[in-house]
XYZ file of C-alpha atoms in Angstrom:
594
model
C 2.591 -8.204 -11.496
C -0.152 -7.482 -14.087
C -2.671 -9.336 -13.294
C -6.216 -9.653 -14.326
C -8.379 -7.922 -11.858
C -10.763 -10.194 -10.230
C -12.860 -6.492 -9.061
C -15.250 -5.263 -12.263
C -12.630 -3.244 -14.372
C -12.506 -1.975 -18.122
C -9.802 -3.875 -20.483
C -9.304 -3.564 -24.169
C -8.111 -6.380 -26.527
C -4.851 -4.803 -26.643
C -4.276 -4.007 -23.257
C -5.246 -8.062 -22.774
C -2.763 -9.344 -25.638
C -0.681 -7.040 -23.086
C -1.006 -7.860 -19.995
C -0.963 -11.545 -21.325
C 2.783 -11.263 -21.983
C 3.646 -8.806 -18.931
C 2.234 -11.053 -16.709
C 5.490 -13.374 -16.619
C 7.782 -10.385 -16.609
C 9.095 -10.492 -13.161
C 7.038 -9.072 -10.735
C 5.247 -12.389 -10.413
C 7.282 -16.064 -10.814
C 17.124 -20.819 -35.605
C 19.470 -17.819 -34.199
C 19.055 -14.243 -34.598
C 22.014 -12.389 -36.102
C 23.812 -10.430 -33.141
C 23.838 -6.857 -33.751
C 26.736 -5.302 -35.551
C 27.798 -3.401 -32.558
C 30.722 -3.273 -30.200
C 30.397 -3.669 -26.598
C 30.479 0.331 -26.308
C 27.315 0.400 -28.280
C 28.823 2.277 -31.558
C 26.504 2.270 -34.189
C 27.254 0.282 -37.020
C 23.692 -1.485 -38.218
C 23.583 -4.078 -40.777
C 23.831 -2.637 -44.597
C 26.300 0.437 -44.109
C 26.691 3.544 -41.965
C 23.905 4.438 -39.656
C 21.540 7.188 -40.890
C 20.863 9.688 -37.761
C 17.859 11.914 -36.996
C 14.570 11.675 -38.309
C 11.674 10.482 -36.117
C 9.622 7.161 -34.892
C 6.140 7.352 -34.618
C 4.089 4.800 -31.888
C 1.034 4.525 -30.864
C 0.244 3.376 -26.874
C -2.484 4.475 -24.781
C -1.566 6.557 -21.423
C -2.950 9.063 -18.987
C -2.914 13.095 -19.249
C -1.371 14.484 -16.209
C -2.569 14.983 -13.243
C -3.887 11.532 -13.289
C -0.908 10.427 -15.595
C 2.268 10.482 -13.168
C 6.177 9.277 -13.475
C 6.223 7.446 -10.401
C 7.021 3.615 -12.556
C 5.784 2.316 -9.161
C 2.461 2.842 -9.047
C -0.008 2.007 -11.319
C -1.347 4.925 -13.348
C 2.630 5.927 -14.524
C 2.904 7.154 -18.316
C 3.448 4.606 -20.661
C 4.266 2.196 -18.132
C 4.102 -1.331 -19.004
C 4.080 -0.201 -22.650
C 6.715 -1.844 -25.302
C 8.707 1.291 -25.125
C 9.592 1.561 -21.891
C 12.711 -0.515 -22.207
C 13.352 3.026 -24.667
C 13.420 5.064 -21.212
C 13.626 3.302 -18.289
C 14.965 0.050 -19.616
C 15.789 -3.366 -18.106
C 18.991 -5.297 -17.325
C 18.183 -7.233 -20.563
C 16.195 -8.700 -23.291
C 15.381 -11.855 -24.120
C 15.744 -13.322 -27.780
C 13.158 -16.417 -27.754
C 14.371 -17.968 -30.932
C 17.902 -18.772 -29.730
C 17.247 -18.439 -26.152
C 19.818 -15.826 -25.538
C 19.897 -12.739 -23.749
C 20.600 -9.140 -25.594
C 22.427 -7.457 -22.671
C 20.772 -3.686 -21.799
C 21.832 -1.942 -18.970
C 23.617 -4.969 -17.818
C 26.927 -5.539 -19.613
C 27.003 -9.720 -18.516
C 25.245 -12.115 -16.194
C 27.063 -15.076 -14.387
C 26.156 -18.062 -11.280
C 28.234 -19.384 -9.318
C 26.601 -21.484 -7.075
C 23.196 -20.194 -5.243
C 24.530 -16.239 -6.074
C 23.565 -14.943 -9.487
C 25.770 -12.165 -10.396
C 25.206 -9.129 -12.639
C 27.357 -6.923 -14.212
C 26.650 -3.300 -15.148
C 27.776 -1.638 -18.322
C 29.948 1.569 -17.200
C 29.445 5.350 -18.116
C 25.687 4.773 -18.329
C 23.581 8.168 -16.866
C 20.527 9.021 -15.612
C 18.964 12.171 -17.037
C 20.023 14.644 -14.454
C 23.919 13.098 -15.120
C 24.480 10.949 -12.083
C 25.570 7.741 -13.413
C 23.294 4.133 -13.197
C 25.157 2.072 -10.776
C 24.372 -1.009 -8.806
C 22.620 1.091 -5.865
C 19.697 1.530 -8.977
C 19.449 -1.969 -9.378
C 19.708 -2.740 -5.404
C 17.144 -0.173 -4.758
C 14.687 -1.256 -7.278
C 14.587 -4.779 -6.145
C 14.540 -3.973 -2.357
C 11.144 -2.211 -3.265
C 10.129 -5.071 -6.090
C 10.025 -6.744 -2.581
C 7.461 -4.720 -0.844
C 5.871 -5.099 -4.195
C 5.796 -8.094 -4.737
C 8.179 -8.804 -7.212
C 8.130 -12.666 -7.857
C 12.061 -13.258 -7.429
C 11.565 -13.103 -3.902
C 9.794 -16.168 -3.776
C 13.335 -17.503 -5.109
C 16.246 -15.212 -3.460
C 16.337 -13.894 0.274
C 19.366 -11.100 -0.440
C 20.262 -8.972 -3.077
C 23.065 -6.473 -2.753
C 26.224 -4.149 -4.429
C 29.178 -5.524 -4.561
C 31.106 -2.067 -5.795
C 29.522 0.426 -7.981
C 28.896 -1.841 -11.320
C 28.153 -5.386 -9.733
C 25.027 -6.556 -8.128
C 24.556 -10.310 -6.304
C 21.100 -11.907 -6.095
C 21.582 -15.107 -3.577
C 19.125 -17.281 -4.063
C 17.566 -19.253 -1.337
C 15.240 -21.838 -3.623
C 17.352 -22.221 -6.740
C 15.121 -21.821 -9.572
C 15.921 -21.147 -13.603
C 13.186 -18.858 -14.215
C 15.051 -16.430 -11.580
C 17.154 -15.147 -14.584
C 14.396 -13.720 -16.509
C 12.915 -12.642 -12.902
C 15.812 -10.365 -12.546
C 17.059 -9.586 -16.084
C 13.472 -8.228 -17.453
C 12.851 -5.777 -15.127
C 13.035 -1.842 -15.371
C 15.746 -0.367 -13.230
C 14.437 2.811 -11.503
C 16.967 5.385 -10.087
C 18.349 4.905 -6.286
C 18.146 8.817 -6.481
C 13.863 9.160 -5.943
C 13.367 5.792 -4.751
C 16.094 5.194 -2.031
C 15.546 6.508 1.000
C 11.933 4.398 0.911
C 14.072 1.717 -0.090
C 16.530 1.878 2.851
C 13.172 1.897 5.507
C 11.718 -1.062 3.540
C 15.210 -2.680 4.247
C 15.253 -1.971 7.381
C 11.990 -3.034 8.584
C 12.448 -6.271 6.570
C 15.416 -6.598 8.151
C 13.534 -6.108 11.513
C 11.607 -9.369 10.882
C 8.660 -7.543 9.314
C 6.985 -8.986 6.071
C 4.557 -7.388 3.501
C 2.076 -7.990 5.911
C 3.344 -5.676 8.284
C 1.642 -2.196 9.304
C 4.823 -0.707 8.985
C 5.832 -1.700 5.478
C 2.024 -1.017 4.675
C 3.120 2.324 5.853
C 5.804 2.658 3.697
C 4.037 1.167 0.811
C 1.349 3.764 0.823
C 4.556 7.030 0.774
C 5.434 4.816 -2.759
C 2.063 5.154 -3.587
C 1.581 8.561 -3.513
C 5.430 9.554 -4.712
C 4.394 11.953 -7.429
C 8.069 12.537 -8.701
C 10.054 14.256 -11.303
C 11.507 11.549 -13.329
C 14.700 11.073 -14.595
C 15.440 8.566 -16.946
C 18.451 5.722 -17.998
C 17.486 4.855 -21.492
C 18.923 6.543 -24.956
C 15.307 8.555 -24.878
C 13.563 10.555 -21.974
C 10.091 11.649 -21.626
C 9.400 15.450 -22.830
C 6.644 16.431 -20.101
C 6.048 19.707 -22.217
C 4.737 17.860 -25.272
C 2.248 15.402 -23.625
C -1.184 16.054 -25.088
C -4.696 14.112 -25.175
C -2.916 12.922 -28.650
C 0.998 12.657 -28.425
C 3.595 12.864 -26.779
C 7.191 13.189 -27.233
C 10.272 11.437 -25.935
C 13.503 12.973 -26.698
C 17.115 12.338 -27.005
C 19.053 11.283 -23.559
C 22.480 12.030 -24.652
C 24.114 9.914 -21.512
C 21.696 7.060 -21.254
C 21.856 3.610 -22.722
C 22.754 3.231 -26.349
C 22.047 7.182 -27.137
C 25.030 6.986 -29.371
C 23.509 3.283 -31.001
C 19.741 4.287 -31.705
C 19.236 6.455 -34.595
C 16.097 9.020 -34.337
C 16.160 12.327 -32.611
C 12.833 11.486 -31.000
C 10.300 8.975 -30.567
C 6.371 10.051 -30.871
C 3.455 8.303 -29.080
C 0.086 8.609 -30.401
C -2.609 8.169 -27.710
C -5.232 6.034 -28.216
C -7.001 2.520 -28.280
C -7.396 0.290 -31.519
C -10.076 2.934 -32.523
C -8.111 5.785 -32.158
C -5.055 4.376 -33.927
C -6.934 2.574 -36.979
C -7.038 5.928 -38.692
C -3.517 7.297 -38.040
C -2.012 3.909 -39.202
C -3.979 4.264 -42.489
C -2.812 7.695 -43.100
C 0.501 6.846 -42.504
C 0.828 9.114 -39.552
C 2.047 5.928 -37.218
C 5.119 4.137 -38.292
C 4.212 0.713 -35.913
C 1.621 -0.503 -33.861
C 0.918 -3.201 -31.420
C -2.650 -3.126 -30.964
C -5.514 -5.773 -32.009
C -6.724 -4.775 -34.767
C -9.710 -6.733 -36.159
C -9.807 -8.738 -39.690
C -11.577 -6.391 -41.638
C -8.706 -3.666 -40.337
C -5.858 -5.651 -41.069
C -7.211 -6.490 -44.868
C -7.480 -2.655 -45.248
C -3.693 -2.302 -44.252
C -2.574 -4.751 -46.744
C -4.635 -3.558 -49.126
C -3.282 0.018 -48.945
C 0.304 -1.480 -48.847
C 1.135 -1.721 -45.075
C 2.871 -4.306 -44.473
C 1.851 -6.733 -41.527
C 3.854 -8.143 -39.256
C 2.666 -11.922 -37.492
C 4.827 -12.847 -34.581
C 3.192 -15.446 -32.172
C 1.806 -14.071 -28.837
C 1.951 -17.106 -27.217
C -1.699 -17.495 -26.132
C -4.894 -17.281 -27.433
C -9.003 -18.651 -26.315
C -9.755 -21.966 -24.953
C -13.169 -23.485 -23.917
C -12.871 -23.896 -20.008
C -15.667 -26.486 -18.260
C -16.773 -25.793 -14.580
C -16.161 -29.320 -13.339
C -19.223 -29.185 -10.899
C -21.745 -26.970 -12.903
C -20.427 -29.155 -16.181
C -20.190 -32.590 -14.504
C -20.856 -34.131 -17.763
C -17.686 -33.215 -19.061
C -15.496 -35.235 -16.161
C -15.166 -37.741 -18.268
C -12.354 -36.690 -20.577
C -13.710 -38.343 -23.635
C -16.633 -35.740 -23.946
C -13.508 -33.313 -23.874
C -11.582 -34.927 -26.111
C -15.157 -34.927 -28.518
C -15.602 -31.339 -28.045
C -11.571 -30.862 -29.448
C -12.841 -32.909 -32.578
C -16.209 -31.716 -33.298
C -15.082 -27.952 -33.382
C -13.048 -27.341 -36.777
C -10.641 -25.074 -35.351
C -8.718 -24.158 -38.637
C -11.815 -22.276 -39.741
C -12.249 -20.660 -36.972
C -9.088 -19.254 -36.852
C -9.459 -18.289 -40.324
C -12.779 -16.504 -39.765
C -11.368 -14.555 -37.141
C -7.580 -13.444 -37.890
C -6.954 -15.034 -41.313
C -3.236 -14.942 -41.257
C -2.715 -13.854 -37.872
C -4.242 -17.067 -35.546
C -2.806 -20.780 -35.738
C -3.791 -24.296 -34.659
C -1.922 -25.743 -32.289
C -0.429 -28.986 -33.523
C 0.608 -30.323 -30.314
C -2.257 -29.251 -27.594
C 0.403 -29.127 -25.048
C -1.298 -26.424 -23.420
C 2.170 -23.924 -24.188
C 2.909 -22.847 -27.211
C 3.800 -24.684 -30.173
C 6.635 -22.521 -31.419
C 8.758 -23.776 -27.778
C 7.455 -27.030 -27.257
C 10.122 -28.397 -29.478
C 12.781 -26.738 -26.795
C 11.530 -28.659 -24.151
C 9.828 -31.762 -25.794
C 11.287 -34.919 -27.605
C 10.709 -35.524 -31.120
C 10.054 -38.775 -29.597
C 7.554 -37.524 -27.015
C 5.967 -35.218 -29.519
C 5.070 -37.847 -31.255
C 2.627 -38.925 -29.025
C 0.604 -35.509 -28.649
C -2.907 -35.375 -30.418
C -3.515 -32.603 -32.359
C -7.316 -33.406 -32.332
C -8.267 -32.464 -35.971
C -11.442 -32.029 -37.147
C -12.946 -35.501 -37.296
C -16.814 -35.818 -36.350
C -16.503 -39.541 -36.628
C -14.003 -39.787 -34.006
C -15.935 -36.871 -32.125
C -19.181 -39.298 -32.378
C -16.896 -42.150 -31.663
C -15.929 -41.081 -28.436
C -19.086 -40.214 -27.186
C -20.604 -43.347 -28.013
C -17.930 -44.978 -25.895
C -18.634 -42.863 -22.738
C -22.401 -44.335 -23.179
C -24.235 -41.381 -25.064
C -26.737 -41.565 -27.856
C -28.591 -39.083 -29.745
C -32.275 -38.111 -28.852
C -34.599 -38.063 -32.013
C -33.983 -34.351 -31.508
C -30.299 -34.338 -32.586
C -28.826 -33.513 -29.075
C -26.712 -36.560 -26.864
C -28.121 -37.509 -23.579
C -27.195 -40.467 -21.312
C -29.815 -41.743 -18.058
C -31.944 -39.125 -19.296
C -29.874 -36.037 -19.062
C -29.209 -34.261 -22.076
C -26.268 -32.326 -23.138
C -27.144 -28.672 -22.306
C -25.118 -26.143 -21.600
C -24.760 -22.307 -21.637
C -21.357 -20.921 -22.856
C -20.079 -17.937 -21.023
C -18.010 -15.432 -23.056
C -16.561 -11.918 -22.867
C -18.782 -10.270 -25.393
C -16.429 -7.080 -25.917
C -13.049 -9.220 -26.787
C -14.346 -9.248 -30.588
C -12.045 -12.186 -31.137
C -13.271 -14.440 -28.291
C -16.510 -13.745 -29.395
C -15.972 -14.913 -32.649
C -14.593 -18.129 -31.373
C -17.300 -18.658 -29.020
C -20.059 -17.969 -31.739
C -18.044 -20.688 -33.913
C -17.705 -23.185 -31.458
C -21.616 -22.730 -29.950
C -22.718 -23.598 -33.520
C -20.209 -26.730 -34.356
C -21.699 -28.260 -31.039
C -25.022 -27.644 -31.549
C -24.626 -28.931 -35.110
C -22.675 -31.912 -33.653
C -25.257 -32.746 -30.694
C -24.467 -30.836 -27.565
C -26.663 -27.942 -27.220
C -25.106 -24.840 -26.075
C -26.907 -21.691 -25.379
C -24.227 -18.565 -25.982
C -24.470 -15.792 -23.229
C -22.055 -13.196 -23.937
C -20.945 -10.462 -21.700
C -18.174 -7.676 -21.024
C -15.019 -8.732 -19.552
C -15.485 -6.652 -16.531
C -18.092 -9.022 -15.687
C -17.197 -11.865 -17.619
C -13.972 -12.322 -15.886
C -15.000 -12.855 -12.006
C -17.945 -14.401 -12.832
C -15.523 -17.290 -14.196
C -13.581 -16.840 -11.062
C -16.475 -17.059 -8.832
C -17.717 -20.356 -10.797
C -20.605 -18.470 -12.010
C -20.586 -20.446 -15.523
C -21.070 -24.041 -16.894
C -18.630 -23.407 -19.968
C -16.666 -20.209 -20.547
C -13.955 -19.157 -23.152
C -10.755 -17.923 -21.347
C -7.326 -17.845 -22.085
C -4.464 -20.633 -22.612
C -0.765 -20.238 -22.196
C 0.824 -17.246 -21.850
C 3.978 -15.095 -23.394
C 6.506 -16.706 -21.315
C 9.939 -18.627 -22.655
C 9.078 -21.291 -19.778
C 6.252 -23.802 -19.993
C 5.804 -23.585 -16.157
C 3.762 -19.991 -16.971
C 1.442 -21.472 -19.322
C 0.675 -24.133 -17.007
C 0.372 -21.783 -13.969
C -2.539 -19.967 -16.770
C -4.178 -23.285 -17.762
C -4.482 -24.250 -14.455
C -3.867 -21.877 -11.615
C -4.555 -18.582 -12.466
C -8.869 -18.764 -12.932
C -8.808 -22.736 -11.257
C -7.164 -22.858 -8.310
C -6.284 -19.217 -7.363
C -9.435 -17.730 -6.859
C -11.408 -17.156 -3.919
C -14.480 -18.066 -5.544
C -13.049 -21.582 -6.981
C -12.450 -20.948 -10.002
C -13.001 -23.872 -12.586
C -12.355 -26.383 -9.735
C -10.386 -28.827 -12.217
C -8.748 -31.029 -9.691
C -5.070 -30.980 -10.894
C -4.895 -34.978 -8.840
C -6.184 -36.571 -12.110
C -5.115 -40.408 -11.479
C -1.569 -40.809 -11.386
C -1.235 -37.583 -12.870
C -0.188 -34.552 -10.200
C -0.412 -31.438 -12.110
C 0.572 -28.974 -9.313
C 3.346 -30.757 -8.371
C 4.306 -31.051 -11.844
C 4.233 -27.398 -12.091
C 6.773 -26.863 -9.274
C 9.214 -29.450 -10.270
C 9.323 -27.923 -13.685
C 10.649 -24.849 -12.041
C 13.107 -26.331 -9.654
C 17.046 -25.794 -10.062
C 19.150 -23.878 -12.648
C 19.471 -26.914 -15.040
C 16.833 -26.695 -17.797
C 17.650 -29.850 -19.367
C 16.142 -31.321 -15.868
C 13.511 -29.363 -16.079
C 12.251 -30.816 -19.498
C 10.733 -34.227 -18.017
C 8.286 -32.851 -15.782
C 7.300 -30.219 -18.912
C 6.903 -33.726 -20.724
C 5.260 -35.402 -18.523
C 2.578 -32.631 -17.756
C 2.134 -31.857 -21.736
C 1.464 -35.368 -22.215
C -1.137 -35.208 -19.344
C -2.511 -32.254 -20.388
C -2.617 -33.615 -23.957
C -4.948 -36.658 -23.213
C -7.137 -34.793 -20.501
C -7.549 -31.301 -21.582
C -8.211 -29.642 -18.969
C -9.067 -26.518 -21.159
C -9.175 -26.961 -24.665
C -6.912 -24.263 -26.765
C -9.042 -23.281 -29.987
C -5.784 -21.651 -31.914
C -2.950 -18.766 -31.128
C -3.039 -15.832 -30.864
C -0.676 -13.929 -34.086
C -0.155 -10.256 -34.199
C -1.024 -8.306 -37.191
C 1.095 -5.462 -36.187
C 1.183 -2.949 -38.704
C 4.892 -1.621 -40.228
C 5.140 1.437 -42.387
C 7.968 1.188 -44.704
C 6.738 4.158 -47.335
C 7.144 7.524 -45.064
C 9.798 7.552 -41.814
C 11.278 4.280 -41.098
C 13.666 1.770 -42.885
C 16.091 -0.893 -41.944
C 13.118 -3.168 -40.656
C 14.781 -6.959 -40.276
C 12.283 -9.118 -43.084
C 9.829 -11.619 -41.771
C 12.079 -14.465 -41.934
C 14.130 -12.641 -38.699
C 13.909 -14.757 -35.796
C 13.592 -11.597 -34.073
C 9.861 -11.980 -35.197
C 9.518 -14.895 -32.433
C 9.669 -12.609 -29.721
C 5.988 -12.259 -28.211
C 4.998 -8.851 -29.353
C 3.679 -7.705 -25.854
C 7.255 -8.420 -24.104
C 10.808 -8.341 -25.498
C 9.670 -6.518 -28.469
C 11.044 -6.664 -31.797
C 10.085 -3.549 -32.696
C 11.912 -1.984 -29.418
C 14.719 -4.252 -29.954
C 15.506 -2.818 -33.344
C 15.676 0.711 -32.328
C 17.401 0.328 -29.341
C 20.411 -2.328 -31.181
C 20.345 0.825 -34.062
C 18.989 -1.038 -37.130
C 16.090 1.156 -37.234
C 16.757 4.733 -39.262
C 15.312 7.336 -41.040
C 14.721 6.712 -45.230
């Protein structure tokens, strides 16, 4: 699982927007037009005959080797966890969020029948070195997603071949979100990884858990595997060409979709937001996925890029330590704070185009609440729009008045506060410089403190704050992930406690909540408890989402690439860190050369 690091630890925007949307990947817990391809993969793209060769260029941030490896187990592996991996090393699928249907990869179909959830592999696949994918690949990368942690283990106790192009998964809790769990995960080859596989199934089989010395043992071999790498997807990596700046992946010619995807080879530019800004502008990088700042994306548009805004499915929040901010226990004083900050604007200030206002505060995001949410229900979800009467309103009911110097106090304790955020996420910091000033302007004085996220981070997990700005939802097609952010992840998982919300508020059980939303394979079932803990969440906010999170991921038309599907693709609603669009399009061939 990516996870945020509660050790010290340096993380750029991107890599956050990142790790945001990897996160629910699988090694934790209006319809798109189908491709114009056969089954075999032929190309055949929307708007006439495909146009072959040319190039891609990307831009991700990796490693040099030594210190760069190709063992996708350990962390440290080259462009691992990066958008284009599906490009080499892909998954069993990808997921299209707008219809909520799966674009089959190295899996050819996907069934359940009962508790065993069956996949089917698509034949004549090969690795690299020729051997062909088969359903050892997928056994053996699961056996050691167990050892490592792999979050469908929580859900299945067995997973095993059932001849060369079938794999079972029986599941032992029966849970929907298994199906992503298995489908959106990168197969690595039985060939390097099996024979650590075979002693982690052994010893498992032994009794033994992660816990174990033995699989310790074992874990620590995977660790240092420093392995050639062969590959499954229609590209490879070209170790020759990797340099501080670029590097090259090249044609596969027996891997998935090599006779579907259109360039000869795919370059990666190296580098972080400041690294890329430049190439972008000179028209040296084709896409991009990093997050670039205002004034940046007003210079692409102005010089003719254009911009692409697909949601990332989170975005900042203002978090309250309920101890160290006991003031705020009362929900009203919450529900003040949502009104008194004029969210719109700071949006605008901060991403223009490329950050929304959530209408519903359900505490996922707006574009799938209507999947799992009434129009009925919806109906009764605040948006909390800027209204300083009803902000003033509210306090006044909880028993607070304004001191003749501006700021509320009640039994003689004033509203005072210091607001925690990470001072090198320029976007947070814009947010919390926004929201400091529309509460000290409305009556609760807040003195900023701003530092980096490497200390920012478990200082809110070691309840080292009063107020903090942290993160809401996450890119996840299930609500049950956001809710595991909102509440879990920095409240009840840490050590050091966290916010220390309660999630008993009243009647209202938000942990359970969280696990009946996950329970079974019927979705439809799963929509009450969703309802029920939006609804909650929307009258006590336990952290209050500021706006979303939009990319502003720039697309060059002008130089290499054509064939990009226009804004109004639904293919746009896949969160830009995970199922990418971007990917998606090369791999289903609608991507060429002009």
């Amino acid at each position: 699982m990516t996870e945020e690091k509660t050790t010290r630890y340096s993380v750029s925007r991107r890599r956050f927007l990142r790790d945001a949307t990897l996160t629910s990947l699988g090694i934790v817990a209006a319809a798109c037009a189908a491709p114009a391809t056969g089954p075999s993969g032929s190309p055949a793209p929307g708007g006439g005959a495909a146009v072959k060769g040319g190039q891609f260029n990307g831009a991700w941030p990796y490693d040099l080797p030594p210190k760069g490896h190709f063992n996708y187990f350990a962390t440290g592996s080259v462009l691992a966890g990066s958008v284009y991996q599906d490009t080499f090393l892909p998954n069993l699928a990808m997921y299209k969020w707008a219809d909520a249907k799966w674009e089959y990869f190295l899996a050819e179909s996907s069934s359940l029948a009962g508790n065993v959830f069956s996949v089917k592999l698509r034949p004549n696949v090969k690795w690299s070195d020729g051997k062909a994918v088969t359903s050892q690949d997928v056994v053996t990368t699961y056996v050691i997603g167990r050892m490592e942690g792999f979050a469908i283990w929580n859900y299945i106790d067995k997973v095993e071949a059932a001849g060369d192009l079938e794999v079972k998964f029986t599941f032992k809790t029966p849970s929907s979100l298994g199906e992503r769990l298995i489908l959106r995960n990168s197969i690595r080859p039985d060939s390097i990884y099996g024979a650590l596989a075979k002693k982690a199934a052994d010893l498992f089989a032994a009794g033994k858990t992660t816990a174990s010395d033995e699989i310790k043992a074992v874990r620590k071999e995977l660790a240092d595997l420093r392995p050639t790498m062969v590959y499954s997807g229609p590209y490879k990596i070209d170790t020759a060409s990797i340099t501080e700046a670029q590097l090259t992946l090249v044609k596969n010619p027996g891997g998935l979709f090599a006779d579907q995807v259109n360039f000869d080879k795919l370059v990666i530019y190296q580098g972080e937001t400041a690294q890329v800004t430049p190439l972008v502008l000179a028209g040296d990088v084709d896409y991009a996925t990093h997050g670039f700042p205002l004034a940046t994306d007003r210079a692409f548009t102005d010089a003719g890029i254009r911009v692409v805004r697909g949601p990332a499915y989170t975005g900042p929040a203002i978090a309250f330590h309920w101890e160290k901010a006991a003031a705020f226990q009362d929900k009203r004083l919450r529900q003040a704070v949502a009104h008194a900050i004029n969210k719109e604007e700071s949006a605008r200030i901060t991403y223009g185009d490329s950050a929304k206002v959530q209408k519903f505060m359900a505490g996922f995001s707006d574009n799938i609440v209507p999947l799992w949410i009434s129009e009925a229900d919806r109906g009764k979800l605040n948006a909390y729009a800027y209204d300083l009467k009803k902000a003033a309103d509210l306090m006044t009911a909880a028993g607070y008045a304004k001191g003749s110097d501006g700021i509320y106090a009640k039994g003689g304790q004033k509203l005072e506060f210091e607001l925690l955020f990470p001072s090198d996420f320029a976007d947070w910091s814009s947010a919390a410089d926004h929201a400091q000033k529309a509460l000290n302007a409305f009556g609760i004085k807040i003195t900023p403190r701003g530092a980096i996220r490497s200390q920012q981070l478990p200082d809110v997990n070691e309840g080292k704050f009063q107020i903090t700005i942290m993160g809401w939802g996450i890119g996840n097609p299930h609500p049950q992930a956001s809710f595991i952010q909102d509440l879990r992840t920095h409240n009840t998982t840490p050590a050091g406690g966290g916010y220390k919300y309660p999630l008993k508020q009243g009647s209202v059980d938000f942990d359970a909540l969280i696990n009946k939303m996950a329970e079974g394979f019927d979705t439809n079932a799963q929509k009450a408890p969703v309802t029920e803990a939006a609804i909650a969440f929307n009258d006590l906010l336990p952290v209050i989402p500021l706006w979303e999170r939009y990319g502003n991921n720039p697309v060059n038309e002008k130089k290499r690439v054509t064939g990009w599907a226009p804004d109004s693709d639904p293919i746009y609603k896949n969160a830009f860190g995970t199922d990418n669009f971007t990917v998606y399009q090369i791999m289903m061939g609608k991507l060429r050369k002009i």
